[in-house]
Short mmCIF file of C-alpha atoms in Angstrom, two decimals:
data_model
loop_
_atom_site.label_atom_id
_atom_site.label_comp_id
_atom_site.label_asym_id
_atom_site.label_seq_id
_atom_site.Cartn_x
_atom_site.Cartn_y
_atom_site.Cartn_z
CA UNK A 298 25.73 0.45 13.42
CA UNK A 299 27.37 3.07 11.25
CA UNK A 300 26.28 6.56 12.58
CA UNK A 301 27.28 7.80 9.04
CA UNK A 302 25.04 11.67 8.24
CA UNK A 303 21.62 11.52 7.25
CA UNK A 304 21.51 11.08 3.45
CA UNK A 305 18.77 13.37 3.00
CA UNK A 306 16.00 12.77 0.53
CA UNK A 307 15.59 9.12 -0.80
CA UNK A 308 15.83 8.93 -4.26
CA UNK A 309 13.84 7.08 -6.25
CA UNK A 310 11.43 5.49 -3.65
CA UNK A 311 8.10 7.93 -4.71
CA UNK A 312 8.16 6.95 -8.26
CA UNK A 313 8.26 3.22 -7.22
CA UNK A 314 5.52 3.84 -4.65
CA UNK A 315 3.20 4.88 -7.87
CA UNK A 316 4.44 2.21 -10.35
CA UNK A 317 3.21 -0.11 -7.35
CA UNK A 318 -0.33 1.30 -6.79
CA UNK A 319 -1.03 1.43 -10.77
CA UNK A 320 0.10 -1.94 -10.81
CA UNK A 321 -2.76 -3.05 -8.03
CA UNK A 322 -5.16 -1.16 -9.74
CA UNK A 323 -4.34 -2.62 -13.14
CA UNK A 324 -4.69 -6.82 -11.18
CA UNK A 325 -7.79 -5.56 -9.61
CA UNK A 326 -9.95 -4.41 -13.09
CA UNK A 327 -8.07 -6.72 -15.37
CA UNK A 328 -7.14 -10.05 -13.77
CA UNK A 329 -10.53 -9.88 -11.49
CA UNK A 330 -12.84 -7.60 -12.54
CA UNK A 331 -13.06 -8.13 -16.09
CA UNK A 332 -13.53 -11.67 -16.55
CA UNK A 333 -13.69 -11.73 -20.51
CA UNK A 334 -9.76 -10.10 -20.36
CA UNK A 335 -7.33 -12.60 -20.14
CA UNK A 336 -3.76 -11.18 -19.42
CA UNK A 337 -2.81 -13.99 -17.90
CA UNK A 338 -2.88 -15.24 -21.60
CA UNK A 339 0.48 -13.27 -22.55
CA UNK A 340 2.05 -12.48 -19.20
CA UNK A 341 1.76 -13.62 -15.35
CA UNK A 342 2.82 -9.74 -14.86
CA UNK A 343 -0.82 -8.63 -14.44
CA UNK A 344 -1.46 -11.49 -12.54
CA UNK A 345 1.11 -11.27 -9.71
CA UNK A 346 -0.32 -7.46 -8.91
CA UNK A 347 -0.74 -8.25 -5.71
CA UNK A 348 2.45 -8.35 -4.75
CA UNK A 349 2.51 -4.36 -5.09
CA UNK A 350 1.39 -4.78 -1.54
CA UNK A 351 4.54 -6.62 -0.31
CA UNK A 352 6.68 -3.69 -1.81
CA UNK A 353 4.40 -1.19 0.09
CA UNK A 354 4.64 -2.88 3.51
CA UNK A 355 9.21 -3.02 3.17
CA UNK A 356 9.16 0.81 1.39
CA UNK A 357 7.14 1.95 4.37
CA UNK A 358 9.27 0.35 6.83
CA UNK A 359 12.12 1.92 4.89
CA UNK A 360 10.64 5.07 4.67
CA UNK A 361 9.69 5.36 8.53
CA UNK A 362 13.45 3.95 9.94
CA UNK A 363 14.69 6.62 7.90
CA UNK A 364 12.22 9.63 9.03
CA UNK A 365 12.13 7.94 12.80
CA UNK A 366 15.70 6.39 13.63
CA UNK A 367 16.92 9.70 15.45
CA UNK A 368 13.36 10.23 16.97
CA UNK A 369 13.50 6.90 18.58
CA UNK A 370 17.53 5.85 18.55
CA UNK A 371 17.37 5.91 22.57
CA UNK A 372 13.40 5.18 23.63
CA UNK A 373 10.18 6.20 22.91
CA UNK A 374 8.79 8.34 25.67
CA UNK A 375 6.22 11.13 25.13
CA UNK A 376 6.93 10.49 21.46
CA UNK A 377 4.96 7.36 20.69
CA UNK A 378 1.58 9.66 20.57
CA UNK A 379 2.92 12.35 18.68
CA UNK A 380 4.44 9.55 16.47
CA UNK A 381 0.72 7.83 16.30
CA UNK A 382 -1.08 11.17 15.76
CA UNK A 383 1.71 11.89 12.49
CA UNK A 384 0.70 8.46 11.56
CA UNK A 385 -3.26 8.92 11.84
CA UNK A 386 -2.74 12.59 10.09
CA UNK A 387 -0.97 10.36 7.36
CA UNK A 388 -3.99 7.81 6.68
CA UNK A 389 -6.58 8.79 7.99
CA UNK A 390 -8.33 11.88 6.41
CA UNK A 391 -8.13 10.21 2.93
CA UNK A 392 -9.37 6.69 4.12
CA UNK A 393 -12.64 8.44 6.09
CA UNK A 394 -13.37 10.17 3.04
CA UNK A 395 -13.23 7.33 0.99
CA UNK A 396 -15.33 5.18 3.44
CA UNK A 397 -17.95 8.20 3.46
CA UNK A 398 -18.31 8.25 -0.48
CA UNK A 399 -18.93 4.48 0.23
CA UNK A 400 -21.72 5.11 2.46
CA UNK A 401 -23.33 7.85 0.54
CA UNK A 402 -23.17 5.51 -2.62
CA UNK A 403 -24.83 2.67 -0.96
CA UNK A 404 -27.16 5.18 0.67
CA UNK A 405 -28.40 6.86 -2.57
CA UNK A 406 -28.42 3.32 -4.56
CA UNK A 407 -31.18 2.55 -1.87
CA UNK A 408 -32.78 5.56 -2.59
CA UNK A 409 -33.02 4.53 -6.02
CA UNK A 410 -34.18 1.13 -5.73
CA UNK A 411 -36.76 2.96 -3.15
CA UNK A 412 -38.08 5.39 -5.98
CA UNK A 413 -38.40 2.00 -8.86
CA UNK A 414 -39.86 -0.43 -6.51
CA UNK A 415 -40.87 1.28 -3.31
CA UNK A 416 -38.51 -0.86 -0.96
CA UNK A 417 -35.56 0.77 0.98
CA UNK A 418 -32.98 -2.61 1.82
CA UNK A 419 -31.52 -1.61 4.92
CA UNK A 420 -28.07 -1.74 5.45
CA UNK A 421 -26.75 -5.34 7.09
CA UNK A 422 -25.64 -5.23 10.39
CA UNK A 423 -23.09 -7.97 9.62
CA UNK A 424 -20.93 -8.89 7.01
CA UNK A 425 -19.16 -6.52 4.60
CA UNK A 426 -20.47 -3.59 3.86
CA UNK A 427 -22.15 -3.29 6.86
CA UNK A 428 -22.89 -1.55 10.15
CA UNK A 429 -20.39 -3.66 11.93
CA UNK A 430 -17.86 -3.27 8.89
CA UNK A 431 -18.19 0.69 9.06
CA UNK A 432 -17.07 0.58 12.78
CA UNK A 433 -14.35 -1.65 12.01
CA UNK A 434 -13.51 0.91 9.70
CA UNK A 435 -13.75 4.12 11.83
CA UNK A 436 -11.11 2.16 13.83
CA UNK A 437 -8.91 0.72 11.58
CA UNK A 438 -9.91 -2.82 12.06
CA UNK A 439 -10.77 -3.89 8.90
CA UNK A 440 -7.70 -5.57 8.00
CA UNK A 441 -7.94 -8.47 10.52
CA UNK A 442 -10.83 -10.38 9.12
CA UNK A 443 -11.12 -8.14 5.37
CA UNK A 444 -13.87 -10.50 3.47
CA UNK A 445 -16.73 -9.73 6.83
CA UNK A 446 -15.19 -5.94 7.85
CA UNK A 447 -14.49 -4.25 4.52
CA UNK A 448 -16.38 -1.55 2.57
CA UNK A 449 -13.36 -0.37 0.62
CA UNK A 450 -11.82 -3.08 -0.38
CA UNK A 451 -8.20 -2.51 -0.67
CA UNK A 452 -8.24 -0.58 3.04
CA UNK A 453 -7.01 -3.72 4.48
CA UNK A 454 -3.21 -3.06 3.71
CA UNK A 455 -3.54 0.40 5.42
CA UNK A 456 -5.23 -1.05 8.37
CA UNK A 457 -2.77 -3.85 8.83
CA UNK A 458 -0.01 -1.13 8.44
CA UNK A 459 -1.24 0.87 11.09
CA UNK A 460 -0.94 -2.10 13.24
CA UNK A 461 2.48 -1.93 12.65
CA UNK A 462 2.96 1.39 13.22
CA UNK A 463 1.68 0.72 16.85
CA UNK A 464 5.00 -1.54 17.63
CA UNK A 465 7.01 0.45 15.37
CA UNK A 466 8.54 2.83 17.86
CA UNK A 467 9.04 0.03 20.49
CA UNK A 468 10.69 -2.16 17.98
CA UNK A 469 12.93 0.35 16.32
CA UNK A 470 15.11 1.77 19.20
CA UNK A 471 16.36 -2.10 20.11
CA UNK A 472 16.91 -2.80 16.12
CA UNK A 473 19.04 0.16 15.57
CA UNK A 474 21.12 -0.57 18.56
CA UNK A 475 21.90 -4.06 17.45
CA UNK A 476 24.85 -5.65 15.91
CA UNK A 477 25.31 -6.24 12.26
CA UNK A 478 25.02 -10.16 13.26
CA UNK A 479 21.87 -9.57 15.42
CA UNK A 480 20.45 -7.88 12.55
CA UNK A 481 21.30 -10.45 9.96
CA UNK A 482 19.62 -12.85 11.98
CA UNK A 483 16.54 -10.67 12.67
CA UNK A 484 16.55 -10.78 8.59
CA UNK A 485 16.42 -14.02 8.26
CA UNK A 486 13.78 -14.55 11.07
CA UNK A 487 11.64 -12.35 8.77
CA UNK A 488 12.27 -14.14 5.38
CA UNK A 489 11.53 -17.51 7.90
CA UNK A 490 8.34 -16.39 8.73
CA UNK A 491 7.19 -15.81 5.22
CA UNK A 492 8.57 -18.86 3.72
CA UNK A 493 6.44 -20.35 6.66
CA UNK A 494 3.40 -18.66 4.61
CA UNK A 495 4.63 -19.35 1.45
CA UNK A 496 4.19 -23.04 2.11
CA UNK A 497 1.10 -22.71 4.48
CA UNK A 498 -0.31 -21.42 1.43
CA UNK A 499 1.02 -23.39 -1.42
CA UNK A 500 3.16 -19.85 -2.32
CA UNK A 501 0.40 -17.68 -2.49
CA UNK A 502 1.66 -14.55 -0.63
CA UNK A 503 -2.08 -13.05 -1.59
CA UNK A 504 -3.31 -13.40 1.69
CA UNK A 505 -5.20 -10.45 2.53
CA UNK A 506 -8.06 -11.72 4.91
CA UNK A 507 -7.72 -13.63 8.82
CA UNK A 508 -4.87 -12.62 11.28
CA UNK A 509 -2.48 -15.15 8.94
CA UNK A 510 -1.95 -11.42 7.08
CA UNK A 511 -0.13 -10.09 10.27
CA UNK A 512 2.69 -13.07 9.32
CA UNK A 513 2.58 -10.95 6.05
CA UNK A 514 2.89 -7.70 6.82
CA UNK A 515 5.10 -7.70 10.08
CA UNK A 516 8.47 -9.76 8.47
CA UNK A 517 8.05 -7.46 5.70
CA UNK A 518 7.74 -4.15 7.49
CA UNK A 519 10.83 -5.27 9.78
CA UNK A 520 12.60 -5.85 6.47
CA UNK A 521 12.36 -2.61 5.40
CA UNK A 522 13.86 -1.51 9.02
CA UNK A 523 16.54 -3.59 8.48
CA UNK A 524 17.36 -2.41 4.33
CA UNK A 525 17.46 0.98 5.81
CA UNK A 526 20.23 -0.04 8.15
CA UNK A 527 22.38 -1.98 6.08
CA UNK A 528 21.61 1.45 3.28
CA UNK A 529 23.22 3.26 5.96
CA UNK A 530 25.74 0.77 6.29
CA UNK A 531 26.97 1.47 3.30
CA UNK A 532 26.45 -1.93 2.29
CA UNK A 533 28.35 -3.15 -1.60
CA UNK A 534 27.36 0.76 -1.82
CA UNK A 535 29.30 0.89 -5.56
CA UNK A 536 27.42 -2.17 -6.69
CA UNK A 537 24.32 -1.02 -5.69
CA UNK A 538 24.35 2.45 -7.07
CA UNK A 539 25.47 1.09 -10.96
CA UNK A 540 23.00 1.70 -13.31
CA UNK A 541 23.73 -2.41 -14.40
CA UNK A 542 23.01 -3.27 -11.06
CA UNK A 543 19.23 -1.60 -11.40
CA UNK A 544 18.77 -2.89 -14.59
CA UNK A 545 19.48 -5.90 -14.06
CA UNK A 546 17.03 -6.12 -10.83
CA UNK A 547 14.43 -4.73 -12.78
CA UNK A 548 14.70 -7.66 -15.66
CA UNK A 549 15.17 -10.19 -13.12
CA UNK A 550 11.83 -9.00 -11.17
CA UNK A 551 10.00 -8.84 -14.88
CA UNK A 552 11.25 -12.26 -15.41
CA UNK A 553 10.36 -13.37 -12.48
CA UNK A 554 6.24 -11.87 -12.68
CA UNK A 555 6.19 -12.54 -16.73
CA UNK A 556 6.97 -16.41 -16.13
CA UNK A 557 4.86 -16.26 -12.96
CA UNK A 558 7.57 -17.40 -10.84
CA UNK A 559 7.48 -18.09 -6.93
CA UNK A 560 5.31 -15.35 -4.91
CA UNK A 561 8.23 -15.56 -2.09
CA UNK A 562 11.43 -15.18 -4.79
CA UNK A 563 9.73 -11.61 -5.06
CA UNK A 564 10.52 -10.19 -1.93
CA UNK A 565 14.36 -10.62 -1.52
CA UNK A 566 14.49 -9.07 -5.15
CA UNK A 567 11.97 -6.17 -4.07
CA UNK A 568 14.18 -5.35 -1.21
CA UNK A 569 17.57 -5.42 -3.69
CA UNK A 570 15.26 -3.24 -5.96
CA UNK A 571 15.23 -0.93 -2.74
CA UNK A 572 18.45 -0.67 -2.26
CA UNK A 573 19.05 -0.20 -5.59
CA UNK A 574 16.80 2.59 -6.39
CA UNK A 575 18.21 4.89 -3.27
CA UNK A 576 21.69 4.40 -3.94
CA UNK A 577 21.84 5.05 -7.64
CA UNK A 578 21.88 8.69 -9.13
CA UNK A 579 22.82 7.32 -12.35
CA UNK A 580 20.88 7.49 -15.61
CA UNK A 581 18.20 4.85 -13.93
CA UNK A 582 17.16 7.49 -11.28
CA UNK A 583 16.84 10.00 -13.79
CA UNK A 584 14.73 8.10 -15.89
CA UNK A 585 12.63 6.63 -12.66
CA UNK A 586 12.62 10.54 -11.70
CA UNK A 587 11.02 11.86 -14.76
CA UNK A 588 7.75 14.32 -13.63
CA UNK A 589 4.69 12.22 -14.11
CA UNK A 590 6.25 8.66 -12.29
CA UNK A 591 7.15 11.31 -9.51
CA UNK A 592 3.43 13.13 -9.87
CA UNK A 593 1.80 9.24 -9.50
CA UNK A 594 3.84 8.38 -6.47
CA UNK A 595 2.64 11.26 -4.81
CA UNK A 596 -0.66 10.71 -5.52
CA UNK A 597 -0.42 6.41 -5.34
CA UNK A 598 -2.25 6.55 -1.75
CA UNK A 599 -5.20 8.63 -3.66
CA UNK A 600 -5.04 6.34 -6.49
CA UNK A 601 -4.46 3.16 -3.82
CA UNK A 602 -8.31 4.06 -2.15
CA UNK A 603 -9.76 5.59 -4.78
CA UNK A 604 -10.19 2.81 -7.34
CA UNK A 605 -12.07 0.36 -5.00
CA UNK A 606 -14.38 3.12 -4.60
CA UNK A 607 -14.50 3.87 -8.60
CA UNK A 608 -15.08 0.14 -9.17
CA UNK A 609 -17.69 -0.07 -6.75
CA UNK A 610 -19.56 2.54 -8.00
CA UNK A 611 -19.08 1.18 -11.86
CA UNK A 612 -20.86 -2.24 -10.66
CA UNK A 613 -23.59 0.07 -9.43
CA UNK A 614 -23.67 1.91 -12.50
CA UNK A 615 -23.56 -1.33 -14.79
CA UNK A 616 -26.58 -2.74 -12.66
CA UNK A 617 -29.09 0.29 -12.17
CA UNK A 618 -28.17 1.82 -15.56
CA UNK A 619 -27.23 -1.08 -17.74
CA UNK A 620 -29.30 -4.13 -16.23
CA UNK A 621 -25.94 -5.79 -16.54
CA UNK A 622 -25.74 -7.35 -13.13
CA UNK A 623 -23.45 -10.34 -14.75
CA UNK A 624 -19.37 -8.98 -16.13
CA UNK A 625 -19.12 -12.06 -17.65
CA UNK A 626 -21.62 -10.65 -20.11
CA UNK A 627 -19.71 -7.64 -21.49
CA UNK A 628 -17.43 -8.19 -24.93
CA UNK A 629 -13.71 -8.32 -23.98
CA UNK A 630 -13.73 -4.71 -26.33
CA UNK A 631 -16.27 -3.59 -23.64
CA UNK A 632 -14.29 -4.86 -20.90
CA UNK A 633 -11.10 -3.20 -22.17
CA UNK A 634 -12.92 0.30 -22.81
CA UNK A 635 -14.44 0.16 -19.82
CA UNK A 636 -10.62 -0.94 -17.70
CA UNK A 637 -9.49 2.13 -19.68
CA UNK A 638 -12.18 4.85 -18.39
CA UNK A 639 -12.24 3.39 -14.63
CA UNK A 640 -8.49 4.35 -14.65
CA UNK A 641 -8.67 7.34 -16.09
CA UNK A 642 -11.14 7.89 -13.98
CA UNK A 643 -9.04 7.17 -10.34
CA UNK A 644 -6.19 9.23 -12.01
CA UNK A 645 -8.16 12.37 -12.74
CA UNK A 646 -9.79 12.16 -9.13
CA UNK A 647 -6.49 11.14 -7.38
CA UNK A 648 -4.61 14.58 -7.65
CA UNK A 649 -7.57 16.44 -5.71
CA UNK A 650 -8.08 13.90 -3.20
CA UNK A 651 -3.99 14.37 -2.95
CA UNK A 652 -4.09 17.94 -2.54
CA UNK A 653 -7.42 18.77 -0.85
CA UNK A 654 -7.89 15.39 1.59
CA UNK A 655 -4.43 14.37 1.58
CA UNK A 656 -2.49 17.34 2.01
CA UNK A 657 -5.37 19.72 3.73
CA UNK A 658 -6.19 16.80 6.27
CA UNK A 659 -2.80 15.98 7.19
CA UNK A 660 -2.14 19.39 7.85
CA UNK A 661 -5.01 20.08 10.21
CA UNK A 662 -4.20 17.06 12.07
CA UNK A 663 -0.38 17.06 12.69
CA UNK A 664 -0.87 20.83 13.28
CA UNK A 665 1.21 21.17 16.65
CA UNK A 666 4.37 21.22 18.17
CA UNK A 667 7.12 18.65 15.84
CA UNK A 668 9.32 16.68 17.11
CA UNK A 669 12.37 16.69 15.63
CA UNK A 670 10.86 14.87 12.47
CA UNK A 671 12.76 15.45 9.17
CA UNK A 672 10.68 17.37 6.80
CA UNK A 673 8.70 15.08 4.28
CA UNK A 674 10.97 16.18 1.60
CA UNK A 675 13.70 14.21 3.04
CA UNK A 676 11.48 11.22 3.73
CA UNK A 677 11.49 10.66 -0.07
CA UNK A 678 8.10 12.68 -0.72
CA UNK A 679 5.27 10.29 -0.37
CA UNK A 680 7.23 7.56 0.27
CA UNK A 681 5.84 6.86 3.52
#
């Protein structure tokens, strides 16, 4: 393992981080939302959105080797719960928030219903959106069985990457140590493992709901550990830092989604699109690196929480204020207008919930002693 110095802050990685979450946002209100828009009718792009999650799961495994690696090089230790407590500071305050606006929607649309008919529907104890699903969410549950735990939708990537974070600084110490060999095969353990799902599932790497999302999330998180190493390495450094090599990447992954290719042909090209994007300073980071690409990746994890919460409210607003209970009603010029203002929508409330829950929680929370952690400016932003 090259001991080679710490290259500072990762390039490129926060603007990716955004293009992903406005690409989940864009699958979730177009390709299922929406019914009457039909992307899928000029380009699989839209389509394969949920793939944005598989890039999220390898950048934060990335992200975390690179913050962590000198943290944990020789054994955890006391560190673990300082480690877990950064982690909670990191996720938390934003996802509590979000799960309280939940509540206090569902709570007031009750209150509503109350006033026009004079029945209050209590909330289930059972099933999503329920009492059951809130405590699953106070503890980060949600992710194991998503379609009975969930109130905000999308939470079950963050869940499921906590539960990596929990093995994280076990795994990491014994990874770094090992040989270029040992890690080549721990590589191809992980891409194993998801061609196992791949072909449980017919190549549908959507799988968001059951423990089968651990064999997700786990190979791909390890991946991203292991790109950081063979970064480090130095690894066919001059190829990887051309600005050919990134554009090429990027038109083979555009290929790949436009023709709606093979979920599992996505990942080893995400994790060259990695690579890629830390080890160029070309023209391709500068164009990647342009203010508001760097402004959304900062605020993707706002934007990743937010818009199940801005969609759930819309179907509450379409029902109680509309009497349109049925999306399949709505024109597709409607249904367009209506994509068009949710987004704006998560966008304009993204940057305070960055700032204020984001930012002001994070710091309350990790406020204490550090532990030799790199500052978050050389952890590529909000990479992580």
């Amino acid at each position: 393992m090259s001991t080679q110095t710490n290259p500072g802050h990762l390039h490129s990685l926060t603007p990716l981080r955004g293009i992903a979450a406005l690409w989940v946002v864009l699958y979730h209100y177009s390709f299922q939302y929406f019914p009457n828009l039909h992307p899928d009718s000029y380009t699989h792009l839209v389509q394969k959105g949920y793939l944005a999650v598989d890039l999220f799961f390898m950048l934060s495994g990335f992200v975390l080797t690179h913050v962590y690696h000198g943290t944990f090089t020789d054994s955890v230790g006391d560190k673990y719960w300082s480690f877990l407590r950064a982690r909670i500071a990191r996720l938390y305050p934003l996802h509590l928030a979000v799960l309280l606006l939940f509540v206090a929607t569902a709570l007031a649309v009750r209150a509503v219903e109350y006033a026009a008919t004079g029945s209050f529907p209590a909330i289930p104890l059972k099933g999503a959106e329920s009492v059951w699903a809130l405590v699953a969410n106070l503890f980060m549950l949600q992710g194991l069985y998503a379609s009975m735990l969930s109130w905000n939708y999308p939470a079950w990537s963050i869940s499921l990457e906590f539960m990596a974070y929990l093995v994280f600084p076990f795994a990491l110490p014994w990874v770094w140590r090992s040989s270029g060999r040992t890690q080549a095969l721990l590589a191809v353990g992980a891409l194993a493992t998801l061609f196992a799902l791949a072909w449980a599932t017919q190549d549908n790497l959507n799988q968001w709901d059951g423990p089968q999302t651990l064999l997700r999330c786990l190979p791909e998180f390890l991946l991203g550990t292991l790109l950081y190493s063979a970064f480090r390495s130095g690894l066919a450094a001059s190829v990887l830092s051309s600005d050919l090599t990134m554009a090429g990447v990027v038109v083979a992954i555009l290929l790949l989604l436009h023709s709606g290719g093979p979920d599992l042909l996505a990942v080893p090209l995400f994790a060259l699109l990695i690579l890629a994007a830390v080890a160029n300073h070309g023209r391709a980071a500068g164009m990647l690196n342009v203010r508001p690409l760097v402004w959304l990746g900062e605020v993707s994890y706002s934007l990743y929480l937010i818009h199940g919460f801005v969609e759930y409210a819309t179907t509450r607003l379409l029902g109680l204020g509309l009497g349109i209970y049925d999306r399949k009603a709505l024109p597709g010029g409607w249904s367009m207008a209506l994509l068009v203002a949710m987004v704006t929508a998560c966008l304009l409330m993204a940057g305070p919930a960055y700032r204020r829950i984001e930012v002001g929680g994070r710091r309350l929370l990790r406020d204490g002693p550090r532990f030799g952690r790199p500052t978050l400016a050389m952890a590529g932003r909000r990479a992580d």
